[in-house]
PDB file of C-alpha atoms in Angstrom:
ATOM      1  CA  UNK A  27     -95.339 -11.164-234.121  1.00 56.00           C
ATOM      2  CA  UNK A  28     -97.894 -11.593-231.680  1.00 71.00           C
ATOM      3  CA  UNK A  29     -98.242 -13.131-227.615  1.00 89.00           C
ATOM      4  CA  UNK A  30    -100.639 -16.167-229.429  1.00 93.00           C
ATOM      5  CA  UNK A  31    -102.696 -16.656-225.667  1.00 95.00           C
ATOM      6  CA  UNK A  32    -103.032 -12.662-225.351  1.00 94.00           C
ATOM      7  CA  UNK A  33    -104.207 -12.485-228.459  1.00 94.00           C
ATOM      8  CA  UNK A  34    -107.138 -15.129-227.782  1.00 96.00           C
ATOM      9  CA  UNK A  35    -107.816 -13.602-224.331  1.00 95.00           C
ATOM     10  CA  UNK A  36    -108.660 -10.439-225.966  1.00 94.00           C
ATOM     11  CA  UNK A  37    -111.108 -11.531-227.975  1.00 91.00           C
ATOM     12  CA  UNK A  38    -114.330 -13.033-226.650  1.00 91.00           C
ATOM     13  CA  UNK A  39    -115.523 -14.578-230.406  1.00 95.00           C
ATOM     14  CA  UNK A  40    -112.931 -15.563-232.650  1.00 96.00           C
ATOM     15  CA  UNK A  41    -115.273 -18.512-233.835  1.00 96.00           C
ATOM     16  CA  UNK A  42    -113.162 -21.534-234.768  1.00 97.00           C
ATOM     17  CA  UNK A  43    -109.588 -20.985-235.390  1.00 98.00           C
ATOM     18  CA  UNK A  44    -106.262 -23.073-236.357  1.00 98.00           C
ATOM     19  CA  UNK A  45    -102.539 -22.648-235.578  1.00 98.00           C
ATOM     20  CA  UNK A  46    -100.050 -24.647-237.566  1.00 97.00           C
ATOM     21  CA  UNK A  47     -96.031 -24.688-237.133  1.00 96.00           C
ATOM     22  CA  UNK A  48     -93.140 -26.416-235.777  1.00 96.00           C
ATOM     23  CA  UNK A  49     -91.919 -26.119-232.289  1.00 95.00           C
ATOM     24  CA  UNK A  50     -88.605 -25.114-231.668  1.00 95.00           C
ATOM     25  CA  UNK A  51     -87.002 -28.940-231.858  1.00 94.00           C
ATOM     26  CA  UNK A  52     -88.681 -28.967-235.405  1.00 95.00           C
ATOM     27  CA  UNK A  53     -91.428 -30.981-234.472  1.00 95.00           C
ATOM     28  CA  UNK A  54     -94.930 -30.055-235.571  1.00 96.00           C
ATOM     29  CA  UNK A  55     -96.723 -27.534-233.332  1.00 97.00           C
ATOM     30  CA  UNK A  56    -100.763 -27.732-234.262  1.00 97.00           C
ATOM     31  CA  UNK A  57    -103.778 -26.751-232.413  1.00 98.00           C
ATOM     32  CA  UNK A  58    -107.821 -26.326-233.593  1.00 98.00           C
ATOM     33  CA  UNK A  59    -110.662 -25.049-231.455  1.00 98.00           C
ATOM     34  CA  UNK A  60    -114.186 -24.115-232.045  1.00 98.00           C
ATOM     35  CA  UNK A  61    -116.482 -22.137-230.081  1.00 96.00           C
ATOM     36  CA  UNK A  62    -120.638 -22.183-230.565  1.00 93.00           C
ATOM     37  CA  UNK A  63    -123.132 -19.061-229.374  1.00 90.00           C
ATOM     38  CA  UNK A  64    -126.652 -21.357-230.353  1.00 86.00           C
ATOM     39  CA  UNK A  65    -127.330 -24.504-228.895  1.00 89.00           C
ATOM     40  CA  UNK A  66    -126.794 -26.795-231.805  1.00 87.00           C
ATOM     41  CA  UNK A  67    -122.998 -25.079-231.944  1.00 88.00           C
ATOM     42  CA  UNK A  68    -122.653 -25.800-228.671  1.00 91.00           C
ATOM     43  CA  UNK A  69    -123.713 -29.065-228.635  1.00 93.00           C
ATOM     44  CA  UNK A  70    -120.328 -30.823-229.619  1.00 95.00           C
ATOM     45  CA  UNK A  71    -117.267 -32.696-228.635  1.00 97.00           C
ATOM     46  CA  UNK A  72    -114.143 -33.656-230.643  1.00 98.00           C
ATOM     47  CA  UNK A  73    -113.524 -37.233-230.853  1.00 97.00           C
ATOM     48  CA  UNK A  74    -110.405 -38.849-232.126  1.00 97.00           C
ATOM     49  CA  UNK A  75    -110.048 -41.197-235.152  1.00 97.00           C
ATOM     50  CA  UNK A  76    -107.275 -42.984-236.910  1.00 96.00           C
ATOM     51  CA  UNK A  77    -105.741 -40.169-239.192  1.00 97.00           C
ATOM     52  CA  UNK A  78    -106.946 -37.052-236.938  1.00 97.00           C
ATOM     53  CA  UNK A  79    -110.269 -36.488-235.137  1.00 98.00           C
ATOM     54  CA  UNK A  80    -113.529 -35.424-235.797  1.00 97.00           C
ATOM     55  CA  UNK A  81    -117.099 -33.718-234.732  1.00 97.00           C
ATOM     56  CA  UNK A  82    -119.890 -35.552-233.337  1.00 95.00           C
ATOM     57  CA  UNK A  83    -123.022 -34.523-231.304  1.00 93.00           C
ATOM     58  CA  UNK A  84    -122.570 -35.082-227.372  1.00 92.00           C
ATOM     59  CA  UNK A  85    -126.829 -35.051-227.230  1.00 91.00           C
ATOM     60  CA  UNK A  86    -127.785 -36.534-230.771  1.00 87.00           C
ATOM     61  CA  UNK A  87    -131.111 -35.647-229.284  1.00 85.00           C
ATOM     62  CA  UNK A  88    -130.288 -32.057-229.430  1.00 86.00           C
ATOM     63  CA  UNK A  89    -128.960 -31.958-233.016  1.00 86.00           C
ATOM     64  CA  UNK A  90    -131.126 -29.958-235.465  1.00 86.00           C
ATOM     65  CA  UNK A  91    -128.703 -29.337-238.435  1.00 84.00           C
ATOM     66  CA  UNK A  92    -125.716 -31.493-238.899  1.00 87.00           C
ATOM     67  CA  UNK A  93    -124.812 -30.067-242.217  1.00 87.00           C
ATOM     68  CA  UNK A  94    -122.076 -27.517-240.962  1.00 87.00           C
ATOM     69  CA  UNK A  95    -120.769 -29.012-238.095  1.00 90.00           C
ATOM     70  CA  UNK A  96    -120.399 -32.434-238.179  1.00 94.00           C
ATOM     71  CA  UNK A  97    -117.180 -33.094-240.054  1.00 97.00           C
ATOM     72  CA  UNK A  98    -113.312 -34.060-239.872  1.00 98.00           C
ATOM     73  CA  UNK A  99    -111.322 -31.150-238.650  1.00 98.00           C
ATOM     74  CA  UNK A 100    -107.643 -32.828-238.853  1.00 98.00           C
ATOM     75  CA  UNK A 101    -106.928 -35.287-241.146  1.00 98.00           C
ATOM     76  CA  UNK A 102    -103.233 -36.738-241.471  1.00 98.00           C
ATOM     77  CA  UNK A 103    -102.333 -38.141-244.429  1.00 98.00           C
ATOM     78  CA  UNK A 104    -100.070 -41.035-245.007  1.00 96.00           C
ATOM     79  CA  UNK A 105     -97.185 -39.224-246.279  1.00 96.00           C
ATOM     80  CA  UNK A 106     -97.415 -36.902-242.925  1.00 97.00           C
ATOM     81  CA  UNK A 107     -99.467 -34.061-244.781  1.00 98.00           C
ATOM     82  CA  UNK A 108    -101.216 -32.885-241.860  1.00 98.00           C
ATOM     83  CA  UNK A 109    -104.943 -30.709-242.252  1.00 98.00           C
ATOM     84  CA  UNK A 110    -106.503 -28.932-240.760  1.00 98.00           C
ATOM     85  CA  UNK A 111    -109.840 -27.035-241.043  1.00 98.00           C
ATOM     86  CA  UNK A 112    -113.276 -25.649-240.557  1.00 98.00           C
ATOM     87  CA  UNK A 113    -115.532 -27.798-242.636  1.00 97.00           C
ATOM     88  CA  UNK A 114    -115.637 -30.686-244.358  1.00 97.00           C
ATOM     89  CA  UNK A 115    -112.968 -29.442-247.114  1.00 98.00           C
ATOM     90  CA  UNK A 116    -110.303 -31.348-244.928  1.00 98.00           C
ATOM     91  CA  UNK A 117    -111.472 -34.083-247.231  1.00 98.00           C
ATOM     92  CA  UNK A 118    -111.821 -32.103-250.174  1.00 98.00           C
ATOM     93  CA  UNK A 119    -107.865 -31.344-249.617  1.00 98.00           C
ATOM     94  CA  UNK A 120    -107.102 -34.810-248.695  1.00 98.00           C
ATOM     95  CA  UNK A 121    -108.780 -36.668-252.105  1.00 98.00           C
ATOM     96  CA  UNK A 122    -106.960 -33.289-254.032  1.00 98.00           C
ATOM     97  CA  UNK A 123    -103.823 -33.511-252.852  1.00 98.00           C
ATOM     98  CA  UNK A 124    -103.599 -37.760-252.577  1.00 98.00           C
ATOM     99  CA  UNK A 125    -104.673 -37.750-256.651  1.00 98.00           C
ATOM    100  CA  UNK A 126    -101.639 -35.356-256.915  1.00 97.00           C
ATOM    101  CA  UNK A 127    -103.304 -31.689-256.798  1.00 98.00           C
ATOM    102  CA  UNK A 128    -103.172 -28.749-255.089  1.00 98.00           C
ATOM    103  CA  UNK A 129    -104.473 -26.992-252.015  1.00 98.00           C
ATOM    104  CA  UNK A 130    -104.983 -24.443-254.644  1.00 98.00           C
ATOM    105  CA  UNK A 131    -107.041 -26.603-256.804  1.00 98.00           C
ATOM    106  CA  UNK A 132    -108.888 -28.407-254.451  1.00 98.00           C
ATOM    107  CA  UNK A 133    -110.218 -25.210-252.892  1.00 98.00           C
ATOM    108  CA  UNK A 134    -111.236 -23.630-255.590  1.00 98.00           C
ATOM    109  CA  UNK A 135    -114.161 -26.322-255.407  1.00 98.00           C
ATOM    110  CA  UNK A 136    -115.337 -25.081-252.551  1.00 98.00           C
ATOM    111  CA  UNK A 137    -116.805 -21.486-251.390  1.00 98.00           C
ATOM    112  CA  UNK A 138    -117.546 -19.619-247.333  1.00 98.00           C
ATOM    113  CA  UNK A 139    -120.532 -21.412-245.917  1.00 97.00           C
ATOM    114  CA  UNK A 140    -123.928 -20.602-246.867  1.00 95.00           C
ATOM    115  CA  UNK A 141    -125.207 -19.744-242.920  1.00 94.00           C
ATOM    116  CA  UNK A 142    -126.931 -16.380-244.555  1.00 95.00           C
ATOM    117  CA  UNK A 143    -126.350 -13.802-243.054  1.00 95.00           C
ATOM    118  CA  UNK A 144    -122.546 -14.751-241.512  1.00 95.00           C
ATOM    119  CA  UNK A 145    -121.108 -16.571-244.546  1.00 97.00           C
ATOM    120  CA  UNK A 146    -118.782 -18.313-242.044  1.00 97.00           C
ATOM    121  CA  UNK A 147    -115.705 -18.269-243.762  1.00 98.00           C
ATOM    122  CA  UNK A 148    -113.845 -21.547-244.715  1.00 98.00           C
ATOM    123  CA  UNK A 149    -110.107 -21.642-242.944  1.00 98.00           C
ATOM    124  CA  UNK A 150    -107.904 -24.432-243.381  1.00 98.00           C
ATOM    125  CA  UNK A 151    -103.681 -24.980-243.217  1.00 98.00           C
ATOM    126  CA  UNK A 152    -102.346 -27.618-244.846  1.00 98.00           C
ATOM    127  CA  UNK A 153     -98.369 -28.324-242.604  1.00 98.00           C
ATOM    128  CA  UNK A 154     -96.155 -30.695-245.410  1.00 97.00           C
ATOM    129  CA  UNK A 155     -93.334 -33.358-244.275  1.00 94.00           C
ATOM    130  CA  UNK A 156     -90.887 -30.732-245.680  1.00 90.00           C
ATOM    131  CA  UNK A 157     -91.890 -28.077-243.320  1.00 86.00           C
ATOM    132  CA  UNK A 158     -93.736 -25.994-246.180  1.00 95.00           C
ATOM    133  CA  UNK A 159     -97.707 -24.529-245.071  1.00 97.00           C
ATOM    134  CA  UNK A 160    -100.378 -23.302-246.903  1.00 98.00           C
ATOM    135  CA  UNK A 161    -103.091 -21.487-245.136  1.00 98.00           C
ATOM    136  CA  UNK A 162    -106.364 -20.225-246.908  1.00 98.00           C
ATOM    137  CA  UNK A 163    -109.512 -18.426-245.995  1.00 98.00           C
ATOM    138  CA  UNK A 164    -112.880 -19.027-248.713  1.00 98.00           C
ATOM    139  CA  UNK A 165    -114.725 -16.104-247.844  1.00 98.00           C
ATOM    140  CA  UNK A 166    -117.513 -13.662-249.388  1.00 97.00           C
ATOM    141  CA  UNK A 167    -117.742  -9.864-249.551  1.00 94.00           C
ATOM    142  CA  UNK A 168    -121.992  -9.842-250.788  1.00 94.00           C
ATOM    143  CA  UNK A 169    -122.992 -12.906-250.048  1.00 94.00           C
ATOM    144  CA  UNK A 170    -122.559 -14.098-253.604  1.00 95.00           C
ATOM    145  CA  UNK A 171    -118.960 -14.287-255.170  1.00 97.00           C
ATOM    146  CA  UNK A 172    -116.001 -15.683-253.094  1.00 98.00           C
ATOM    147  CA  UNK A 173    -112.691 -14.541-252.619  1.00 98.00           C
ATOM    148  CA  UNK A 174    -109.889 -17.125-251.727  1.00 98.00           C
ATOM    149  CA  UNK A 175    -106.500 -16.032-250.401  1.00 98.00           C
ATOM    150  CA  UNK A 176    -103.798 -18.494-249.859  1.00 98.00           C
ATOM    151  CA  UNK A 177    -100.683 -17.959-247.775  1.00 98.00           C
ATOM    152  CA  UNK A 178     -97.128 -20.260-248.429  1.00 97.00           C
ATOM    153  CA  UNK A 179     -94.796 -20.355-245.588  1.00 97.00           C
ATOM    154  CA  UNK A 180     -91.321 -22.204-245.320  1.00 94.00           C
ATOM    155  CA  UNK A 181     -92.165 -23.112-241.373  1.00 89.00           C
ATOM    156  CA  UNK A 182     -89.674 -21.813-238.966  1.00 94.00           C
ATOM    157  CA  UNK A 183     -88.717 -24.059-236.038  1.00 96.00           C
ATOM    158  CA  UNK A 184     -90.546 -22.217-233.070  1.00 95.00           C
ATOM    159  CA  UNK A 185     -93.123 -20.560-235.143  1.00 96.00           C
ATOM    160  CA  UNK A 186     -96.467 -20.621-236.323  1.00 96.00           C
ATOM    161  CA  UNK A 187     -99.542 -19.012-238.320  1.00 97.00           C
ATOM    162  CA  UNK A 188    -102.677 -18.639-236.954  1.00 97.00           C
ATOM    163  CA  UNK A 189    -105.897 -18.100-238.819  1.00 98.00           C
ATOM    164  CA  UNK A 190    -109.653 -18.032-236.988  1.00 98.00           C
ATOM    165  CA  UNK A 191    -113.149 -17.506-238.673  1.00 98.00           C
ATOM    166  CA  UNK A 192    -114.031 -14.160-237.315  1.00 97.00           C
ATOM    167  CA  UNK A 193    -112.876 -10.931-235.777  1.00 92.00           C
ATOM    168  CA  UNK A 194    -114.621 -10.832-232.752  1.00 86.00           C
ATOM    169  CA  UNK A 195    -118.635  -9.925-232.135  1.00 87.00           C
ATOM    170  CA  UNK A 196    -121.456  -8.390-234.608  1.00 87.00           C
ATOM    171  CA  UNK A 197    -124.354  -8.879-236.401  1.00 88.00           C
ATOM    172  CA  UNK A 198    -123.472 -10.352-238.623  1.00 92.00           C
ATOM    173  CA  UNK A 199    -120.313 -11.667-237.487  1.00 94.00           C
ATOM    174  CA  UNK A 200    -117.189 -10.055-238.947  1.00 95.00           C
ATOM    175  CA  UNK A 201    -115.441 -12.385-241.131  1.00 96.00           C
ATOM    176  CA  UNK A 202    -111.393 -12.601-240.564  1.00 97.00           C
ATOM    177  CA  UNK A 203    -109.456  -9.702-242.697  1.00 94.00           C
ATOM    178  CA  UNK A 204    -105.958  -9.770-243.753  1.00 95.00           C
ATOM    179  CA  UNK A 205    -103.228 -12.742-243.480  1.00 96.00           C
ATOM    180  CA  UNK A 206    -102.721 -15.224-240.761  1.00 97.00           C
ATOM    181  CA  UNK A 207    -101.087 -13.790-237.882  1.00 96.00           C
ATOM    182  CA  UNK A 208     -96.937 -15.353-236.800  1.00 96.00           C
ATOM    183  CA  UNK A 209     -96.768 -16.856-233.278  1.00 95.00           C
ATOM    184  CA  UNK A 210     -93.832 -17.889-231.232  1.00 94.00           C
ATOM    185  CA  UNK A 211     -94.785 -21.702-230.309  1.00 94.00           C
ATOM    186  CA  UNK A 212     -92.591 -21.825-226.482  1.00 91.00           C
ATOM    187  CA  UNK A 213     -89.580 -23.993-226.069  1.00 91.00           C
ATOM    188  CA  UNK A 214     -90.346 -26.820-224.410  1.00 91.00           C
ATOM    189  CA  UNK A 215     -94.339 -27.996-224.958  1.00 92.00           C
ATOM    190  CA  UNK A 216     -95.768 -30.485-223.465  1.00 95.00           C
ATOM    191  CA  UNK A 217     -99.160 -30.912-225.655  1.00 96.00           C
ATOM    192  CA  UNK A 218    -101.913 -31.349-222.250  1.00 97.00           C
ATOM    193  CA  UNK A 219     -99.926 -27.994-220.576  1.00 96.00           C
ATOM    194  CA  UNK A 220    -100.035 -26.137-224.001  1.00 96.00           C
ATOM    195  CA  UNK A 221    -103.956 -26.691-224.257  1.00 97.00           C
ATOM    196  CA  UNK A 222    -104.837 -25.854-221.306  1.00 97.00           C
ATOM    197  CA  UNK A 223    -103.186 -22.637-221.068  1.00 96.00           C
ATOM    198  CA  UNK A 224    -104.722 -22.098-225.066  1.00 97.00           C
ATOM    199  CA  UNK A 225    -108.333 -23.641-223.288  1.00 97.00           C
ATOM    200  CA  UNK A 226    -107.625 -20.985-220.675  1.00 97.00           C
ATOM    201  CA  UNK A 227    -107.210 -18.047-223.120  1.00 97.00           C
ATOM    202  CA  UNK A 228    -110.432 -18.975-224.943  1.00 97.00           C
ATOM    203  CA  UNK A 229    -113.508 -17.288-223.845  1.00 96.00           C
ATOM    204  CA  UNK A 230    -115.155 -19.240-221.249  1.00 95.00           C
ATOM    205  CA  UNK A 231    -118.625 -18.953-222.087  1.00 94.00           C
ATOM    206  CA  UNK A 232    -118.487 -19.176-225.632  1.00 95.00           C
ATOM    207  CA  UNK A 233    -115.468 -22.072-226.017  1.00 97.00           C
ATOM    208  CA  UNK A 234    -116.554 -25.712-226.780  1.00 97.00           C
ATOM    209  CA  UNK A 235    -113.482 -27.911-227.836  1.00 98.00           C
ATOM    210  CA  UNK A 236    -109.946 -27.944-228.581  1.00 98.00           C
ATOM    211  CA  UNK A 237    -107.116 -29.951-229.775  1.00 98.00           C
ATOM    212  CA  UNK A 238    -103.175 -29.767-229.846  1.00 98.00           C
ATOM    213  CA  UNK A 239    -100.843 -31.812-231.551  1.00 97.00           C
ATOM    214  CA  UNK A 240     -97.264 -31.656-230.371  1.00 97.00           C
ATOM    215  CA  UNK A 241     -94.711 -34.336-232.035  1.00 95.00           C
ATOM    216  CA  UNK A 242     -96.947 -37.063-232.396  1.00 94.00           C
ATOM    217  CA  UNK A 243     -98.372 -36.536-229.100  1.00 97.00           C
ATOM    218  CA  UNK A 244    -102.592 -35.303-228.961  1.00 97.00           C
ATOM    219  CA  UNK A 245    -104.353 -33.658-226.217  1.00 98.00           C
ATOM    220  CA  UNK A 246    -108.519 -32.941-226.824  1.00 98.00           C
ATOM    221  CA  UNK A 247    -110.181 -30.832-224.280  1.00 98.00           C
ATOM    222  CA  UNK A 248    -114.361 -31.196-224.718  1.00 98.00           C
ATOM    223  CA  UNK A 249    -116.557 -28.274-222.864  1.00 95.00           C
ATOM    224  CA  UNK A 250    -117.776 -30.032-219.760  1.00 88.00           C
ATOM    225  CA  UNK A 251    -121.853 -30.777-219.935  1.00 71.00           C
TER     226      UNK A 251
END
C-alpha cells in the first residue's frame, strides 16, 4: 500500500502515469497525467471530447512530431468500459474490445514506442461496469522484442492501481519495473480538490496536464503558458 501523493512527490520524472479504481462509495476513482522534458512534450494541453478527452498542440506552430503525442488518452465506451492510456492504443482497446475481444488480444497488436533510445513504454488500464481492471505495460528489454504484462484486479471500493511510464531520471530513461502499485483513493473526493492536490504532488517543472474523473464528474488541469 502506498501514500499515492507521496509517492509522486518523490519522484521528479515519472513520465505519464494512470490511476484507476473506485472510491470508497463505489464510484469510479480515475486520474491521467503527463509530463514533457523537450519542447514538443511540453507543448500540450488536454482537451475534452464526447467519450473522454484527448491531446492537442497549445502552439501548432511549435509542433515538430505529432506521431507520439497527439492521441486519445481516455476513451469511455458505451457500455461504461472506461480507458485509459499512453498512446493511441486507447483505440486499439476500444475497436478490440467493442468487436468482442480482449485487452489481451488487442495489445498484443501493439509494442513500447519506438523513441530509440527510451522505448517509452505503453501503459494503459482498462476499469469494467462490473468493477473488474486490467492494467498492462508493452515494454522492451533490447530495443527489439517486447514483453507485455497484464494485471486483473476485482476493484475494491476505496482503492486503486497505479501504473506510470518510468522510474524516475536517466539516460535513457528507466522504464517502469514490476506491477502497478495499490492506493487508498480518500473518502470523500471532490474531483477539482483531488487534482489539485495530485497537480501539486507532480513535479513542477516537468508536469504538463492532468485529468481526474470522480463519479461522472471531470476536472482537467493544463500547464499554464
Amino acid at each position: 500500500m502506498k501514500n499515492f501523493l507521496e509517492y509522486l512527490a518523490a519522484r521528479p520524472y515519472p513520465g505519464r502515469g494512470l490511476l484507476i479504481g473506485l472510491d470508497p462509495k463505489g464510484e469510479t476513482a480515475c486520474a491521467y497525467f503527463i509530463m514533457g522534458r523537450s519542447e514538443n512534450s511540453r507543448n500540450r494541453v488536454f482537451e475534452a471530447t464526447e467519450d473522454g478527452i484527448r491531446t492537442r498542440a497549445r502552439d501548432e506552430a511549435l509542433m515538430t512530431d505529432p506521431s507520439l503525442i497527439i492521441y486519445h488518452p481516455v476513451r469511455e465506451m458505451q457500455d461504461g468500459t472506461l480507458i485509459v492510456t499512453n498512446g493511441d492504443q486507447t483505440d486499439t482497446l476500444r475497436d478490440t474490445l467493442a468487436a468482442g475481444g480482449t485487452v489481451c488480444s488487442a495489445l498484443a497488436t501493439r509494442e513500447f514506442e519506438p523513441d530509440e533510445p527510451n522505448f517509452t513504454p505503453r501503459v494503459s488500464g482498462v476499469l469494467f461496469p462490473c468493477g473488474q481492471s486490467v492494467l498492462s505495460i508493452l515494454k522492451t528489454r533490447d530495443g527489439k522484442t517486447c514483453d507485455r504484462f497484464y494485471y486483473s484486479y476485482e476493484t475494491r471500493p476505496g482503492y486503486g492501481q497505479f501504473i506510470s511510464t518510468y522510474e524516475g531520471f536517466g539516460d535513457p530513461l528507466p522504464s517502469w519495473y514490476g506491477e502497478p502499485l495499490t492506493v487508498e483513493i480518500p473518502e470523500g473526493l471532490d474531483v477539482k480538490a483531488w487534482a489539485e492536490e495530485i497537480w501539486n504532488a507532480l513535479d513542477e517543472n516537468n508536469r504538463v496536464s492532468l485529468w481526474t474523473r470522480v463519479g461522472s464528474d471531470e476536472y482537467i488541469i493544463n500547464k499554464p503558458e
